[in-house]
Amino acid sequence: MIGRLQGVVVEKQAPEVLIDVNGVGYEVQMPMTSFYELPGLNETAIVHIHFVVREDAQLLYGFITKQERALFRLLIKTNGVGPKLALTILSGMTAAEFVGCVERDDVATLVKLPGVGKKTAERLLVEMRDKLKGLMEASAGSEREFVLQSNYTPAPVVNTAEEDAIAALLSLGYKPAQASKAVSAAYVDGISSEELIKLSLKSML
């Protein structure tokens, strides 16, 4: 059972990151809220893992904090919500924003996420309400746990920011037309892929 990885970030292609741990590369899928907080390439990161074993695959889902992982685990216990949809939910909003939706019974915001219909949104609000109380109490005052080496320099911005952002949105379940429109509207010269994805996701909520 893999519960935590500490290694060097060697590839970043949202929502997936490749982490080298003593010469072994682990492919980890992450919600964008965690992906944004990864250090740059060739820097060291600590990622908390939810490990899924299927007949045809072994999948790693990564999170910057244990609280984010705990929320993911609560989400996938909800009827009709699998790991992919849980990643989409946590990519479209932070844990605090999701809790806010639950507290306000905000179906309208949840249904804007790809793959979340009205019935799923309503089920989430009902099933998550009591479960989230303990989670948010445990997360109060918690710190994000990742390591940056002292010689860290930001990864250079490349010309494929738009392509990377569109690919990330498509992998999260958004339709090509939606993704292209949102990315084009948010794009400005020099913007990084991560920031472009973040702004594009925010514009669709």
mmCIF file with all atom_site columns, C-alpha atoms in Angstrom:
data_model
loop_
_atom_site.group_PDB
_atom_site.id
_atom_site.type_symbol
_atom_site.label_atom_id
_atom_site.label_alt_id
_atom_site.label_comp_id
_atom_site.label_asym_id
_atom_site.label_entity_id
_atom_site.label_seq_id
_atom_site.pdbx_PDB_ins_code
_atom_site.Cartn_x
_atom_site.Cartn_y
_atom_site.Cartn_z
_atom_site.occupancy
_atom_site.B_iso_or_equiv
_atom_site.pdbx_formal_charge
_atom_site.auth_seq_id
_atom_site.auth_comp_id
_atom_site.auth_asym_id
_atom_site.auth_atom_id
_atom_site.pdbx_PDB_model_num
ATOM 1   C CA . MET A 1 1   ? 0.000   0.000  0.000   1.00 0.00 ? 1   MET A CA 1
ATOM 2   C CA . ILE A 1 2   ? 1.460   3.363  -1.037  1.00 0.00 ? 2   ILE A CA 1
ATOM 3   C CA . GLY A 1 3   ? 0.408   6.224  1.231   1.00 0.00 ? 3   GLY A CA 1
ATOM 4   C CA . ARG A 1 4   ? 3.053   8.881  0.609   1.00 0.00 ? 4   ARG A CA 1
ATOM 5   C CA . LEU A 1 5   ? 5.726   9.732  -1.943  1.00 0.00 ? 5   LEU A CA 1
ATOM 6   C CA . GLN A 1 6   ? 8.721   12.013 -1.582  1.00 0.00 ? 6   GLN A CA 1
ATOM 7   C CA . GLY A 1 7   ? 10.708  12.503 -4.732  1.00 0.00 ? 7   GLY A CA 1
ATOM 8   C CA . VAL A 1 8   ? 11.729  14.734 -7.600  1.00 0.00 ? 8   VAL A CA 1
ATOM 9   C CA . VAL A 1 9   ? 9.163   16.161 -9.999  1.00 0.00 ? 9   VAL A CA 1
ATOM 10  C CA . VAL A 1 10  ? 10.418  15.153 -13.443 1.00 0.00 ? 10  VAL A CA 1
ATOM 11  C CA . GLU A 1 11  ? 7.311   15.717 -15.586 1.00 0.00 ? 11  GLU A CA 1
ATOM 12  C CA . LYS A 1 12  ? 4.184   17.843 -15.193 1.00 0.00 ? 12  LYS A CA 1
ATOM 13  C CA . GLN A 1 13  ? 1.307   17.419 -17.629 1.00 0.00 ? 13  GLN A CA 1
ATOM 14  C CA . ALA A 1 14  ? -1.866  18.417 -15.818 1.00 0.00 ? 14  ALA A CA 1
ATOM 15  C CA . PRO A 1 15  ? -3.550  16.631 -14.186 1.00 0.00 ? 15  PRO A CA 1
ATOM 16  C CA . GLU A 1 16  ? -0.690  14.085 -14.072 1.00 0.00 ? 16  GLU A CA 1
ATOM 17  C CA . VAL A 1 17  ? 2.759   14.396 -12.556 1.00 0.00 ? 17  VAL A CA 1
ATOM 18  C CA . LEU A 1 18  ? 5.712   11.994 -12.727 1.00 0.00 ? 18  LEU A CA 1
ATOM 19  C CA . ILE A 1 19  ? 7.677   11.743 -9.482  1.00 0.00 ? 19  ILE A CA 1
ATOM 20  C CA . ASP A 1 20  ? 11.078  10.051 -9.368  1.00 0.00 ? 20  ASP A CA 1
ATOM 21  C CA . VAL A 1 21  ? 11.647  8.242  -6.068  1.00 0.00 ? 21  VAL A CA 1
ATOM 22  C CA . ASN A 1 22  ? 15.147  6.755  -5.949  1.00 0.00 ? 22  ASN A CA 1
ATOM 23  C CA . GLY A 1 23  ? 15.121  6.022  -9.673  1.00 0.00 ? 23  GLY A CA 1
ATOM 24  C CA . VAL A 1 24  ? 11.543  4.739  -9.881  1.00 0.00 ? 24  VAL A CA 1
ATOM 25  C CA . GLY A 1 25  ? 9.051   7.002  -11.660 1.00 0.00 ? 25  GLY A CA 1
ATOM 26  C CA . TYR A 1 26  ? 5.517   7.102  -10.242 1.00 0.00 ? 26  TYR A CA 1
ATOM 27  C CA . GLU A 1 27  ? 2.701   8.494  -12.381 1.00 0.00 ? 27  GLU A CA 1
ATOM 28  C CA . VAL A 1 28  ? 0.314   10.353 -10.087 1.00 0.00 ? 28  VAL A CA 1
ATOM 29  C CA . GLN A 1 29  ? -2.988  11.982 -10.983 1.00 0.00 ? 29  GLN A CA 1
ATOM 30  C CA . MET A 1 30  ? -3.792  15.087 -8.956  1.00 0.00 ? 30  MET A CA 1
ATOM 31  C CA . PRO A 1 31  ? -6.694  17.522 -8.654  1.00 0.00 ? 31  PRO A CA 1
ATOM 32  C CA . MET A 1 32  ? -5.726  20.934 -9.961  1.00 0.00 ? 32  MET A CA 1
ATOM 33  C CA . THR A 1 33  ? -5.960  22.463 -6.482  1.00 0.00 ? 33  THR A CA 1
ATOM 34  C CA . SER A 1 34  ? -2.986  20.284 -5.478  1.00 0.00 ? 34  SER A CA 1
ATOM 35  C CA . PHE A 1 35  ? -1.281  20.444 -8.884  1.00 0.00 ? 35  PHE A CA 1
ATOM 36  C CA . TYR A 1 36  ? -1.001  24.254 -8.621  1.00 0.00 ? 36  TYR A CA 1
ATOM 37  C CA . GLU A 1 37  ? 1.067   23.906 -5.464  1.00 0.00 ? 37  GLU A CA 1
ATOM 38  C CA . LEU A 1 38  ? 3.664   21.509 -6.798  1.00 0.00 ? 38  LEU A CA 1
ATOM 39  C CA . PRO A 1 39  ? 7.209   22.859 -7.017  1.00 0.00 ? 39  PRO A CA 1
ATOM 40  C CA . GLY A 1 40  ? 8.913   23.243 -10.381 1.00 0.00 ? 40  GLY A CA 1
ATOM 41  C CA . LEU A 1 41  ? 10.611  20.542 -12.411 1.00 0.00 ? 41  LEU A CA 1
ATOM 42  C CA . ASN A 1 42  ? 13.634  18.885 -10.812 1.00 0.00 ? 42  ASN A CA 1
ATOM 43  C CA . GLU A 1 43  ? 12.475  19.988 -7.363  1.00 0.00 ? 43  GLU A CA 1
ATOM 44  C CA . THR A 1 44  ? 11.454  17.754 -4.468  1.00 0.00 ? 44  THR A CA 1
ATOM 45  C CA . ALA A 1 45  ? 7.810   17.285 -3.496  1.00 0.00 ? 45  ALA A CA 1
ATOM 46  C CA . ILE A 1 46  ? 5.914   15.372 -0.835  1.00 0.00 ? 46  ILE A CA 1
ATOM 47  C CA . VAL A 1 47  ? 2.596   13.981 -2.048  1.00 0.00 ? 47  VAL A CA 1
ATOM 48  C CA . HIS A 1 48  ? 0.001   12.068 -0.028  1.00 0.00 ? 48  HIS A CA 1
ATOM 49  C CA . ILE A 1 49  ? -1.327  9.118  -2.019  1.00 0.00 ? 49  ILE A CA 1
ATOM 50  C CA . HIS A 1 50  ? -4.613  7.286  -2.407  1.00 0.00 ? 50  HIS A CA 1
ATOM 51  C CA . PHE A 1 51  ? -3.775  3.958  -4.039  1.00 0.00 ? 51  PHE A CA 1
ATOM 52  C CA . VAL A 1 52  ? -6.371  2.178  -6.188  1.00 0.00 ? 52  VAL A CA 1
ATOM 53  C CA . VAL A 1 53  ? -5.893  -1.391 -7.440  1.00 0.00 ? 53  VAL A CA 1
ATOM 54  C CA . ARG A 1 54  ? -8.113  -2.593 -10.287 1.00 0.00 ? 54  ARG A CA 1
ATOM 55  C CA . GLU A 1 55  ? -7.997  -5.719 -12.407 1.00 0.00 ? 55  GLU A CA 1
ATOM 56  C CA . ASP A 1 56  ? -6.519  -3.773 -15.311 1.00 0.00 ? 56  ASP A CA 1
ATOM 57  C CA . ALA A 1 57  ? -4.524  -1.048 -13.542 1.00 0.00 ? 57  ALA A CA 1
ATOM 58  C CA . GLN A 1 58  ? -2.903  0.292  -10.390 1.00 0.00 ? 58  GLN A CA 1
ATOM 59  C CA . LEU A 1 59  ? -3.619  3.999  -10.011 1.00 0.00 ? 59  LEU A CA 1
ATOM 60  C CA . LEU A 1 60  ? -2.096  6.653  -7.780  1.00 0.00 ? 60  LEU A CA 1
ATOM 61  C CA . TYR A 1 61  ? -4.021  9.789  -6.817  1.00 0.00 ? 61  TYR A CA 1
ATOM 62  C CA . GLY A 1 62  ? -1.959  12.483 -5.112  1.00 0.00 ? 62  GLY A CA 1
ATOM 63  C CA . PHE A 1 63  ? -2.677  15.400 -2.794  1.00 0.00 ? 63  PHE A CA 1
ATOM 64  C CA . ILE A 1 64  ? -0.600  18.096 -1.143  1.00 0.00 ? 64  ILE A CA 1
ATOM 65  C CA . THR A 1 65  ? -2.333  17.697 2.233   1.00 0.00 ? 65  THR A CA 1
ATOM 66  C CA . LYS A 1 66  ? -3.841  14.782 4.121   1.00 0.00 ? 66  LYS A CA 1
ATOM 67  C CA . GLN A 1 67  ? -7.058  16.760 4.460   1.00 0.00 ? 67  GLN A CA 1
ATOM 68  C CA . GLU A 1 68  ? -7.448  16.989 0.671   1.00 0.00 ? 68  GLU A CA 1
ATOM 69  C CA . ARG A 1 69  ? -6.897  13.251 0.436   1.00 0.00 ? 69  ARG A CA 1
ATOM 70  C CA . ALA A 1 70  ? -9.468  12.688 3.181   1.00 0.00 ? 70  ALA A CA 1
ATOM 71  C CA . LEU A 1 71  ? -12.030 14.758 1.263   1.00 0.00 ? 71  LEU A CA 1
ATOM 72  C CA . PHE A 1 72  ? -11.295 12.767 -1.902  1.00 0.00 ? 72  PHE A CA 1
ATOM 73  C CA . ARG A 1 73  ? -11.871 9.529  0.009   1.00 0.00 ? 73  ARG A CA 1
ATOM 74  C CA . LEU A 1 74  ? -15.190 10.837 1.318   1.00 0.00 ? 74  LEU A CA 1
ATOM 75  C CA . LEU A 1 75  ? -16.252 11.867 -2.176  1.00 0.00 ? 75  LEU A CA 1
ATOM 76  C CA . ILE A 1 76  ? -15.606 8.462  -3.750  1.00 0.00 ? 76  ILE A CA 1
ATOM 77  C CA . LYS A 1 77  ? -17.745 6.834  -1.052  1.00 0.00 ? 77  LYS A CA 1
ATOM 78  C CA . THR A 1 78  ? -20.721 8.789  -2.353  1.00 0.00 ? 78  THR A CA 1
ATOM 79  C CA . ASN A 1 79  ? -23.002 6.828  -4.670  1.00 0.00 ? 79  ASN A CA 1
ATOM 80  C CA . GLY A 1 80  ? -22.270 7.675  -8.298  1.00 0.00 ? 80  GLY A CA 1
ATOM 81  C CA . VAL A 1 81  ? -18.915 9.349  -7.615  1.00 0.00 ? 81  VAL A CA 1
ATOM 82  C CA . GLY A 1 82  ? -15.749 7.588  -8.744  1.00 0.00 ? 82  GLY A CA 1
ATOM 83  C CA . PRO A 1 83  ? -12.113 8.752  -8.586  1.00 0.00 ? 83  PRO A CA 1
ATOM 84  C CA . LYS A 1 84  ? -12.258 10.613 -11.916 1.00 0.00 ? 84  LYS A CA 1
ATOM 85  C CA . LEU A 1 85  ? -15.334 12.619 -10.938 1.00 0.00 ? 85  LEU A CA 1
ATOM 86  C CA . ALA A 1 86  ? -13.874 13.305 -7.485  1.00 0.00 ? 86  ALA A CA 1
ATOM 87  C CA . LEU A 1 87  ? -10.741 14.721 -9.163  1.00 0.00 ? 87  LEU A CA 1
ATOM 88  C CA . THR A 1 88  ? -12.920 16.896 -11.376 1.00 0.00 ? 88  THR A CA 1
ATOM 89  C CA . ILE A 1 89  ? -14.799 18.250 -8.357  1.00 0.00 ? 89  ILE A CA 1
ATOM 90  C CA . LEU A 1 90  ? -11.590 19.055 -6.477  1.00 0.00 ? 90  LEU A CA 1
ATOM 91  C CA . SER A 1 91  ? -10.095 20.603 -9.611  1.00 0.00 ? 91  SER A CA 1
ATOM 92  C CA . GLY A 1 92  ? -13.041 22.944 -10.067 1.00 0.00 ? 92  GLY A CA 1
ATOM 93  C CA . MET A 1 93  ? -13.063 24.216 -6.490  1.00 0.00 ? 93  MET A CA 1
ATOM 94  C CA . THR A 1 94  ? -10.980 24.137 -3.332  1.00 0.00 ? 94  THR A CA 1
ATOM 95  C CA . ALA A 1 95  ? -11.935 21.989 -0.363  1.00 0.00 ? 95  ALA A CA 1
ATOM 96  C CA . ALA A 1 96  ? -13.203 25.107 1.442   1.00 0.00 ? 96  ALA A CA 1
ATOM 97  C CA . GLU A 1 97  ? -15.331 26.101 -1.559  1.00 0.00 ? 97  GLU A CA 1
ATOM 98  C CA . PHE A 1 98  ? -16.817 22.615 -1.730  1.00 0.00 ? 98  PHE A CA 1
ATOM 99  C CA . VAL A 1 99  ? -17.673 22.748 1.957   1.00 0.00 ? 99  VAL A CA 1
ATOM 100 C CA . GLY A 1 100 ? -19.299 26.118 1.331   1.00 0.00 ? 100 GLY A CA 1
ATOM 101 C CA . CYS A 1 101 ? -21.465 24.568 -1.380  1.00 0.00 ? 101 CYS A CA 1
ATOM 102 C CA . VAL A 1 102 ? -22.543 21.840 1.023   1.00 0.00 ? 102 VAL A CA 1
ATOM 103 C CA . GLU A 1 103 ? -23.340 24.314 3.789   1.00 0.00 ? 103 GLU A CA 1
ATOM 104 C CA . ARG A 1 104 ? -25.403 26.492 1.421   1.00 0.00 ? 104 ARG A CA 1
ATOM 105 C CA . ASP A 1 105 ? -27.064 23.551 -0.364  1.00 0.00 ? 105 ASP A CA 1
ATOM 106 C CA . ASP A 1 106 ? -25.624 25.095 -3.531  1.00 0.00 ? 106 ASP A CA 1
ATOM 107 C CA . VAL A 1 107 ? -26.716 22.696 -6.254  1.00 0.00 ? 107 VAL A CA 1
ATOM 108 C CA . ALA A 1 108 ? -26.327 25.338 -8.975  1.00 0.00 ? 108 ALA A CA 1
ATOM 109 C CA . THR A 1 109 ? -22.548 25.620 -8.571  1.00 0.00 ? 109 THR A CA 1
ATOM 110 C CA . LEU A 1 110 ? -21.952 21.876 -8.393  1.00 0.00 ? 110 LEU A CA 1
ATOM 111 C CA . VAL A 1 111 ? -23.885 21.103 -11.584 1.00 0.00 ? 111 VAL A CA 1
ATOM 112 C CA . LYS A 1 112 ? -21.552 23.402 -13.539 1.00 0.00 ? 112 LYS A CA 1
ATOM 113 C CA . LEU A 1 113 ? -18.808 20.793 -13.091 1.00 0.00 ? 113 LEU A CA 1
ATOM 114 C CA . PRO A 1 114 ? -18.594 18.227 -15.913 1.00 0.00 ? 114 PRO A CA 1
ATOM 115 C CA . GLY A 1 115 ? -20.161 14.928 -14.964 1.00 0.00 ? 115 GLY A CA 1
ATOM 116 C CA . VAL A 1 116 ? -22.140 16.344 -12.032 1.00 0.00 ? 116 VAL A CA 1
ATOM 117 C CA . GLY A 1 117 ? -25.855 16.230 -12.794 1.00 0.00 ? 117 GLY A CA 1
ATOM 118 C CA . LYS A 1 118 ? -28.591 17.531 -10.539 1.00 0.00 ? 118 LYS A CA 1
ATOM 119 C CA . LYS A 1 119 ? -29.199 14.147 -8.883  1.00 0.00 ? 119 LYS A CA 1
ATOM 120 C CA . THR A 1 120 ? -25.493 13.647 -8.173  1.00 0.00 ? 120 THR A CA 1
ATOM 121 C CA . ALA A 1 121 ? -25.199 17.170 -6.783  1.00 0.00 ? 121 ALA A CA 1
ATOM 122 C CA . GLU A 1 122 ? -28.182 16.677 -4.501  1.00 0.00 ? 122 GLU A CA 1
ATOM 123 C CA . ARG A 1 123 ? -26.796 13.320 -3.337  1.00 0.00 ? 123 ARG A CA 1
ATOM 124 C CA . LEU A 1 124 ? -23.444 14.934 -2.565  1.00 0.00 ? 124 LEU A CA 1
ATOM 125 C CA . LEU A 1 125 ? -25.063 17.660 -0.487  1.00 0.00 ? 125 LEU A CA 1
ATOM 126 C CA . VAL A 1 126 ? -27.042 15.149 1.551   1.00 0.00 ? 126 VAL A CA 1
ATOM 127 C CA . GLU A 1 127 ? -24.333 12.521 2.067   1.00 0.00 ? 127 GLU A CA 1
ATOM 128 C CA . MET A 1 128 ? -21.408 14.890 2.653   1.00 0.00 ? 128 MET A CA 1
ATOM 129 C CA . ARG A 1 129 ? -23.021 17.275 5.141   1.00 0.00 ? 129 ARG A CA 1
ATOM 130 C CA . ASP A 1 130 ? -22.309 15.289 8.310   1.00 0.00 ? 130 ASP A CA 1
ATOM 131 C CA . LYS A 1 131 ? -19.077 13.740 7.048   1.00 0.00 ? 131 LYS A CA 1
ATOM 132 C CA . LEU A 1 132 ? -17.462 17.115 6.378   1.00 0.00 ? 132 LEU A CA 1
ATOM 133 C CA . LYS A 1 133 ? -17.777 18.494 9.906   1.00 0.00 ? 133 LYS A CA 1
ATOM 134 C CA . GLY A 1 134 ? -14.989 16.351 11.317  1.00 0.00 ? 134 GLY A CA 1
ATOM 135 C CA . LEU A 1 135 ? -12.810 16.836 8.253   1.00 0.00 ? 135 LEU A CA 1
ATOM 136 C CA . MET A 1 136 ? -12.861 20.630 8.393   1.00 0.00 ? 136 MET A CA 1
ATOM 137 C CA . GLU A 1 137 ? -12.189 20.665 12.137  1.00 0.00 ? 137 GLU A CA 1
ATOM 138 C CA . ALA A 1 138 ? -9.135  18.470 11.571  1.00 0.00 ? 138 ALA A CA 1
ATOM 139 C CA . SER A 1 139 ? -7.880  20.704 8.760   1.00 0.00 ? 139 SER A CA 1
ATOM 140 C CA . ALA A 1 140 ? -8.047  23.944 10.742  1.00 0.00 ? 140 ALA A CA 1
ATOM 141 C CA . GLY A 1 141 ? -4.549  25.352 11.039  1.00 0.00 ? 141 GLY A CA 1
ATOM 142 C CA . SER A 1 142 ? -2.956  22.600 8.974   1.00 0.00 ? 142 SER A CA 1
ATOM 143 C CA . GLU A 1 143 ? 0.027   23.471 6.825   1.00 0.00 ? 143 GLU A CA 1
ATOM 144 C CA . ARG A 1 144 ? 0.750   22.403 3.276   1.00 0.00 ? 144 ARG A CA 1
ATOM 145 C CA . GLU A 1 145 ? 3.500   19.845 3.272   1.00 0.00 ? 145 GLU A CA 1
ATOM 146 C CA . PHE A 1 146 ? 5.836   20.082 0.337   1.00 0.00 ? 146 PHE A CA 1
ATOM 147 C CA . VAL A 1 147 ? 9.573   20.712 0.031   1.00 0.00 ? 147 VAL A CA 1
ATOM 148 C CA . LEU A 1 148 ? 11.320  23.316 -2.105  1.00 0.00 ? 148 LEU A CA 1
ATOM 149 C CA . GLN A 1 149 ? 15.077  23.193 -2.481  1.00 0.00 ? 149 GLN A CA 1
ATOM 150 C CA . SER A 1 150 ? 16.948  26.438 -1.843  1.00 0.00 ? 150 SER A CA 1
ATOM 151 C CA . ASN A 1 151 ? 18.102  26.702 -5.465  1.00 0.00 ? 151 ASN A CA 1
ATOM 152 C CA . TYR A 1 152 ? 14.540  26.609 -6.844  1.00 0.00 ? 152 TYR A CA 1
ATOM 153 C CA . THR A 1 153 ? 13.884  28.665 -9.956  1.00 0.00 ? 153 THR A CA 1
ATOM 154 C CA . PRO A 1 154 ? 10.478  28.833 -11.683 1.00 0.00 ? 154 PRO A CA 1
ATOM 155 C CA . ALA A 1 155 ? 10.002  26.571 -14.667 1.00 0.00 ? 155 ALA A CA 1
ATOM 156 C CA . PRO A 1 156 ? 10.152  28.575 -17.889 1.00 0.00 ? 156 PRO A CA 1
ATOM 157 C CA . VAL A 1 157 ? 6.884   29.462 -19.568 1.00 0.00 ? 157 VAL A CA 1
ATOM 158 C CA . VAL A 1 158 ? 6.586   27.674 -22.902 1.00 0.00 ? 158 VAL A CA 1
ATOM 159 C CA . ASN A 1 159 ? 4.473   28.463 -25.935 1.00 0.00 ? 159 ASN A CA 1
ATOM 160 C CA . THR A 1 160 ? 2.230   25.474 -25.398 1.00 0.00 ? 160 THR A CA 1
ATOM 161 C CA . ALA A 1 161 ? 0.383   26.935 -22.391 1.00 0.00 ? 161 ALA A CA 1
ATOM 162 C CA . GLU A 1 162 ? -2.887  27.002 -24.319 1.00 0.00 ? 162 GLU A CA 1
ATOM 163 C CA . GLU A 1 163 ? -2.450  23.428 -25.548 1.00 0.00 ? 163 GLU A CA 1
ATOM 164 C CA . ASP A 1 164 ? -1.545  22.207 -22.057 1.00 0.00 ? 164 ASP A CA 1
ATOM 165 C CA . ALA A 1 165 ? -4.547  23.974 -20.524 1.00 0.00 ? 165 ALA A CA 1
ATOM 166 C CA . ILE A 1 166 ? -6.995  22.609 -23.083 1.00 0.00 ? 166 ILE A CA 1
ATOM 167 C CA . ALA A 1 167 ? -5.598  19.084 -22.656 1.00 0.00 ? 167 ALA A CA 1
ATOM 168 C CA . ALA A 1 168 ? -5.979  19.365 -18.873 1.00 0.00 ? 168 ALA A CA 1
ATOM 169 C CA . LEU A 1 169 ? -9.594  20.533 -19.131 1.00 0.00 ? 169 LEU A CA 1
ATOM 170 C CA . LEU A 1 170 ? -10.445 17.743 -21.558 1.00 0.00 ? 170 LEU A CA 1
ATOM 171 C CA . SER A 1 171 ? -8.952  15.166 -19.197 1.00 0.00 ? 171 SER A CA 1
ATOM 172 C CA . LEU A 1 172 ? -11.176 16.546 -16.442 1.00 0.00 ? 172 LEU A CA 1
ATOM 173 C CA . GLY A 1 173 ? -14.276 15.945 -18.542 1.00 0.00 ? 173 GLY A CA 1
ATOM 174 C CA . TYR A 1 174 ? -14.964 19.310 -20.152 1.00 0.00 ? 174 TYR A CA 1
ATOM 175 C CA . LYS A 1 175 ? -16.105 19.319 -23.786 1.00 0.00 ? 175 LYS A CA 1
ATOM 176 C CA . PRO A 1 176 ? -13.629 20.547 -26.451 1.00 0.00 ? 176 PRO A CA 1
ATOM 177 C CA . ALA A 1 177 ? -15.689 23.639 -27.280 1.00 0.00 ? 177 ALA A CA 1
ATOM 178 C CA . GLN A 1 178 ? -16.004 24.552 -23.591 1.00 0.00 ? 178 GLN A CA 1
ATOM 179 C CA . ALA A 1 179 ? -12.309 24.058 -22.960 1.00 0.00 ? 179 ALA A CA 1
ATOM 180 C CA . SER A 1 180 ? -11.164 25.994 -26.016 1.00 0.00 ? 180 SER A CA 1
ATOM 181 C CA . LYS A 1 181 ? -13.485 28.927 -25.307 1.00 0.00 ? 181 LYS A CA 1
ATOM 182 C CA . ALA A 1 182 ? -12.504 29.203 -21.641 1.00 0.00 ? 182 ALA A CA 1
ATOM 183 C CA . VAL A 1 183 ? -8.766  28.950 -22.352 1.00 0.00 ? 183 VAL A CA 1
ATOM 184 C CA . SER A 1 184 ? -8.884  31.500 -25.161 1.00 0.00 ? 184 SER A CA 1
ATOM 185 C CA . ALA A 1 185 ? -10.757 33.958 -22.958 1.00 0.00 ? 185 ALA A CA 1
ATOM 186 C CA . ALA A 1 186 ? -8.292  33.586 -20.079 1.00 0.00 ? 186 ALA A CA 1
ATOM 187 C CA . TYR A 1 187 ? -5.070  33.561 -22.104 1.00 0.00 ? 187 TYR A CA 1
ATOM 188 C CA . VAL A 1 188 ? -2.600  36.446 -21.903 1.00 0.00 ? 188 VAL A CA 1
ATOM 189 C CA . ASP A 1 189 ? 0.978   36.577 -23.157 1.00 0.00 ? 189 ASP A CA 1
ATOM 190 C CA . GLY A 1 190 ? 3.467   35.000 -20.775 1.00 0.00 ? 190 GLY A CA 1
ATOM 191 C CA . ILE A 1 191 ? 0.931   33.188 -18.620 1.00 0.00 ? 191 ILE A CA 1
ATOM 192 C CA . SER A 1 192 ? 1.967   29.789 -17.264 1.00 0.00 ? 192 SER A CA 1
ATOM 193 C CA . SER A 1 193 ? 0.041   26.612 -18.007 1.00 0.00 ? 193 SER A CA 1
ATOM 194 C CA . GLU A 1 194 ? -0.947  26.226 -14.357 1.00 0.00 ? 194 GLU A CA 1
ATOM 195 C CA . GLU A 1 195 ? -2.279  29.765 -14.038 1.00 0.00 ? 195 GLU A CA 1
ATOM 196 C CA . LEU A 1 196 ? -4.137  29.485 -17.335 1.00 0.00 ? 196 LEU A CA 1
ATOM 197 C CA . ILE A 1 197 ? -5.829  26.265 -16.197 1.00 0.00 ? 197 ILE A CA 1
ATOM 198 C CA . LYS A 1 198 ? -6.743  27.893 -12.889 1.00 0.00 ? 198 LYS A CA 1
ATOM 199 C CA . LEU A 1 199 ? -8.316  30.951 -14.533 1.00 0.00 ? 199 LEU A CA 1
ATOM 200 C CA . SER A 1 200 ? -10.122 28.832 -17.139 1.00 0.00 ? 200 SER A CA 1
ATOM 201 C CA . LEU A 1 201 ? -11.656 26.587 -14.487 1.00 0.00 ? 201 LEU A CA 1
ATOM 202 C CA . LYS A 1 202 ? -12.744 29.582 -12.427 1.00 0.00 ? 202 LYS A CA 1
ATOM 203 C CA . SER A 1 203 ? -14.454 31.178 -15.426 1.00 0.00 ? 203 SER A CA 1
ATOM 204 C CA . MET A 1 204 ? -16.689 28.128 -15.876 1.00 0.00 ? 204 MET A CA 1
ATOM 205 C CA . LEU A 1 205 ? -18.128 28.185 -12.351 1.00 0.00 ? 205 LEU A CA 1
#
